Tab-separated table of C-alpha atoms in Angstrom:
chain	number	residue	atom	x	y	z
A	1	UNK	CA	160.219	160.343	86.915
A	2	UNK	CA	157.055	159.673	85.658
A	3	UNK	CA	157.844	157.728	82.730
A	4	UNK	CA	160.240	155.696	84.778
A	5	UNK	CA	157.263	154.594	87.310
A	6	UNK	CA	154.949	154.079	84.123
A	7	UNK	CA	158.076	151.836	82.287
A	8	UNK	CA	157.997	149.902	85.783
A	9	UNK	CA	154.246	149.789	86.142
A	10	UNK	CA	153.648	148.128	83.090
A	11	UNK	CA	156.420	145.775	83.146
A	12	UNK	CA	155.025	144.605	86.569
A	13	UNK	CA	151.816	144.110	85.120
A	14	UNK	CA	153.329	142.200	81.606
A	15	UNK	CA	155.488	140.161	84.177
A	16	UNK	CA	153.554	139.554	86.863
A	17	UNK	CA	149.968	139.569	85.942
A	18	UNK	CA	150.481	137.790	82.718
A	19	UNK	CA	151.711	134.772	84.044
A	20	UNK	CA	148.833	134.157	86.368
A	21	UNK	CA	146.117	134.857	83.730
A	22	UNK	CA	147.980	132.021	81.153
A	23	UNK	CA	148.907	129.531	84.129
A	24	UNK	CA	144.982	130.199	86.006
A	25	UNK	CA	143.463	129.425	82.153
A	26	UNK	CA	145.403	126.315	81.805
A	27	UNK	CA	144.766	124.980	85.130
A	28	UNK	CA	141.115	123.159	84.945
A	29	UNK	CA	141.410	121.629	81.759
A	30	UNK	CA	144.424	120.028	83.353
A	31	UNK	CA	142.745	119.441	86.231
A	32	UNK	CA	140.223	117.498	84.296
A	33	UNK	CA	142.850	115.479	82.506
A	34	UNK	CA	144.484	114.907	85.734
A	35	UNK	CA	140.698	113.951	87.171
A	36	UNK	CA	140.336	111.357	84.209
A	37	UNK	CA	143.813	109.660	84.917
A	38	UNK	CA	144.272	109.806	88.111
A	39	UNK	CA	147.699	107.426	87.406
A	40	UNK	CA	149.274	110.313	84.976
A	41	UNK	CA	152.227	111.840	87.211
A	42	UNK	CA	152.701	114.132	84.390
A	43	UNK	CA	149.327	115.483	84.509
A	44	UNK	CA	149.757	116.018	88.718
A	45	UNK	CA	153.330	117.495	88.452
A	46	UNK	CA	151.610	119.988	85.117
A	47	UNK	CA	149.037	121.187	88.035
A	48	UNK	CA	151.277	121.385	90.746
A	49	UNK	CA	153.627	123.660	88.277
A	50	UNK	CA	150.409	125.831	86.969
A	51	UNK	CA	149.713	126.136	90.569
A	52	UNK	CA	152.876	127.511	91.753
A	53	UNK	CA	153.114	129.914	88.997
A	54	UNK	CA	149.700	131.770	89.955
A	55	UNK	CA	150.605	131.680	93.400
A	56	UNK	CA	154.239	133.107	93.333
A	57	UNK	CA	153.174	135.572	90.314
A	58	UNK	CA	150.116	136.546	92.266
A	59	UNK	CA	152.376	137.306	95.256
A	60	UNK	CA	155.101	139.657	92.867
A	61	UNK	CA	151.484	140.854	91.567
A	62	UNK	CA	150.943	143.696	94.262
A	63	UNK	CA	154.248	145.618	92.628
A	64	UNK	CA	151.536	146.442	89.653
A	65	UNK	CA	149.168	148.522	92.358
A	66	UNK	CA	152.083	150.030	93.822
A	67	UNK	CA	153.831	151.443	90.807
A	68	UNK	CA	150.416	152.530	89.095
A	69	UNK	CA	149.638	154.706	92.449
A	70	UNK	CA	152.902	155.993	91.966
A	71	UNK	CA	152.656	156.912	88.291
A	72	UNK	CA	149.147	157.880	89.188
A	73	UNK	CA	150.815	160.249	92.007
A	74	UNK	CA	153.513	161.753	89.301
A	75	UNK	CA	151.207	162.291	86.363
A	76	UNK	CA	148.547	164.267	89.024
A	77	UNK	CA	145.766	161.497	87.944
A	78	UNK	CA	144.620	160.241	91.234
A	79	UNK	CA	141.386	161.624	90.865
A	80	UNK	CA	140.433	160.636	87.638
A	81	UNK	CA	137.133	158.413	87.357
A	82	UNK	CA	138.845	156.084	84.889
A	83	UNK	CA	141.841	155.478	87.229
A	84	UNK	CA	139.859	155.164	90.122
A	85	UNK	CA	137.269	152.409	88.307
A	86	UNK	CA	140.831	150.888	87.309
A	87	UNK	CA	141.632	150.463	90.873
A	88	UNK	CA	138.391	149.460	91.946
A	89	UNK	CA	138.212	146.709	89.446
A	90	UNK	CA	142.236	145.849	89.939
A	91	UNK	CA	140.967	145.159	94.000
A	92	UNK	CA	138.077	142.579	92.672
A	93	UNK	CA	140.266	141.091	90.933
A	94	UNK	CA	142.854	140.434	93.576
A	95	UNK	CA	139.808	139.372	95.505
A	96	UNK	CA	138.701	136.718	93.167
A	97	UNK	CA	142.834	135.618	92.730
A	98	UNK	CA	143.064	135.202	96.001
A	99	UNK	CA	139.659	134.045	97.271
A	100	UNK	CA	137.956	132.094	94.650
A	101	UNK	CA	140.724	130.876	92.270
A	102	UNK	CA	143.731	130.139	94.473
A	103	UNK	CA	141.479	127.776	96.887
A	104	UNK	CA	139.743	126.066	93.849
A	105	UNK	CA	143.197	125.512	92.465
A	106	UNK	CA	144.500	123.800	95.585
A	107	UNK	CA	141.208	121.389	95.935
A	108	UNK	CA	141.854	120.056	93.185
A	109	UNK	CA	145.355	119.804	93.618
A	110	UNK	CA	144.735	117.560	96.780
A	111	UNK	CA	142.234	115.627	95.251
A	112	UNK	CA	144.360	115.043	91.984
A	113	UNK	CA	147.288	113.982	94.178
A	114	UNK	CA	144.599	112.334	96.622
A	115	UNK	CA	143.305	109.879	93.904
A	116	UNK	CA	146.803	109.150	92.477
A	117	UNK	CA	148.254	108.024	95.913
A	118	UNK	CA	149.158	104.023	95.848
A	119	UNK	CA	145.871	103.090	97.528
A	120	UNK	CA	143.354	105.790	96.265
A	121	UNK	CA	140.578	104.718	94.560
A	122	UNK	CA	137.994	107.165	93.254
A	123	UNK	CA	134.585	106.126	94.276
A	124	UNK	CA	131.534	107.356	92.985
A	125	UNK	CA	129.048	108.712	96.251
A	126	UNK	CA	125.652	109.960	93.792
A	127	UNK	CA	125.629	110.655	89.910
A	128	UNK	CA	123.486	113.183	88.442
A	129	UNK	CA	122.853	114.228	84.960
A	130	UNK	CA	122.671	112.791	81.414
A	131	UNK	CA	124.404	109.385	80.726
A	132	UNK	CA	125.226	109.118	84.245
A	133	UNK	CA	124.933	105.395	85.966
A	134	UNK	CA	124.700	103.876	89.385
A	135	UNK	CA	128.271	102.601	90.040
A	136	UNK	CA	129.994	104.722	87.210
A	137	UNK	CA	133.689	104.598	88.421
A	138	UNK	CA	134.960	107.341	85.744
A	139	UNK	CA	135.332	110.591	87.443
A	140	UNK	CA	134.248	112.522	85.103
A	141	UNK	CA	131.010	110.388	84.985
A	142	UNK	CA	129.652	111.447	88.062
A	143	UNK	CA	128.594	115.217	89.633
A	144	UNK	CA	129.516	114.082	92.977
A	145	UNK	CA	133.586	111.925	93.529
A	146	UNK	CA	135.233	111.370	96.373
A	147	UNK	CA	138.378	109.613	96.725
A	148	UNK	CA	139.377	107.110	99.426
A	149	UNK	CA	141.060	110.197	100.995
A	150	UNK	CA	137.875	111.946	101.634
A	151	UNK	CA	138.995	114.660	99.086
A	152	UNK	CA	136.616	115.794	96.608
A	153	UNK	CA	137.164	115.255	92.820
A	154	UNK	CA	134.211	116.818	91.524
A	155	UNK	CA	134.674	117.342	87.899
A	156	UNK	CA	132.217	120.542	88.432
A	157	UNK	CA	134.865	122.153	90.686
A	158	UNK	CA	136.652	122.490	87.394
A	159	UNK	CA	134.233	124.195	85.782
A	160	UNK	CA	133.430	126.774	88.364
A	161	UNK	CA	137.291	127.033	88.166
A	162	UNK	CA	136.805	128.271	85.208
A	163	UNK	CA	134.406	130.532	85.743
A	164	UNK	CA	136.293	132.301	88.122
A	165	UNK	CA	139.169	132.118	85.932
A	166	UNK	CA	137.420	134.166	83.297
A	167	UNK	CA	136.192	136.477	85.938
A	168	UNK	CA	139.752	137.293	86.934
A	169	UNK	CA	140.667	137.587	83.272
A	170	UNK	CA	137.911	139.446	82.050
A	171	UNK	CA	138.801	142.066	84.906
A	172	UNK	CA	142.251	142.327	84.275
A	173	UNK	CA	141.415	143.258	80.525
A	174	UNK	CA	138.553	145.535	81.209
A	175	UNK	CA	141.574	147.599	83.983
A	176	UNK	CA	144.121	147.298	80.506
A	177	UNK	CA	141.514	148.829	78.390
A	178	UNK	CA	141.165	151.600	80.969
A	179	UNK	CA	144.764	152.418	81.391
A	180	UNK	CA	144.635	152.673	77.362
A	181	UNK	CA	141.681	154.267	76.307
A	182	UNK	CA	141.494	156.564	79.624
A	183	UNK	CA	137.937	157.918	79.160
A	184	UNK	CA	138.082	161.420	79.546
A	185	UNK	CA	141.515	162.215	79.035
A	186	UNK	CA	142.903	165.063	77.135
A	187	UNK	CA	145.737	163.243	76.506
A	188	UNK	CA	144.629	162.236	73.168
A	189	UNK	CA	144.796	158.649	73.677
């Protein structure tokens, strides 16, 4: 039984988690594209798709907690500092998915989709930083864009984006080096 929960487990994580990590890392340099066209339909529907992926995958996600407890539970593990640190760490990075990177990911969604409506117009409210002028209308020329909509398009959104992006990632290979290298283990591995 155990090596069918650990065959499940890390399917779940291969199929699930995977596809969040690649669509979350493409997201805000196509956000940024998007941003800088604001007429490209293909950059909006790209987004919109990215989006969807880390939100359904992040959804079939939870199977990957479930089915590590339960190998965890077979193999007699549950107390073992490097599976506990894995859970610990699997939890933040839920935490980020769900608070940090999700949210961002759906800003910029609206103001992508905000600025390409028929009458939106992105208009430039203060500039900051190097090379940056009083009436700039690129978005990417200013720190601080609305739209007509009211939605923000700040081009730093994206970058925080992917911050937190890397923090999920970073996480999620830190809990695969764990389940690998098992510190402690007398399993040899």
């Amino acid at each position: 039984m155990t090596k069918f929960f650990l065959v499940l487990h890390v399917l779940a994580a291969i199929v699930a988690v995977g596809p969040v990590t690649v669509a979350a890392s493409m997201f805000p340099p196509g956000a940024r594209r998007a941003l800088a066209d604001p007429g490209d339909q293909r950059a909006a529907e790209t987004l919109r798709l990215l989006h969807r992926i880390c939100r359904v995958y992040a959804g079939l996600g939870i199977a990957v907690p479930v089915l590590g407890l339960a190998t965890a539970m077979s193999m007699g593990v549950l107390g073992d500092a490097w599976l506990i640190a894995s859970m610990a760490l699997t939890g933040i990075a839920a935490a980020v998915l769900l608070a940090l990177v999700l949210p961002r990911q759906e800003e910029l969604l609206e103001a992508v989709e905000a600025a390409a409506g028929p009458d939106a117009t992105v208009e430039v409210t203060g500039t900051t930083g190097a090379g940056a002028t009083a009436g700039a209308t690129s978005p990417l020329a200013a720190t601080d864009t609305t739209t007509s909509t009211g939605v923000a398009a700040n081009p730093r959104a994206t970058v925080r984006l992917a911050m937190f992006t890397g923090i999920f990632n970073l996480l999620w290979a830190t809990v695969t080096i764990l389940m690998i290298v098992r510190p402690g283990s007398t399993t040899g591995a």
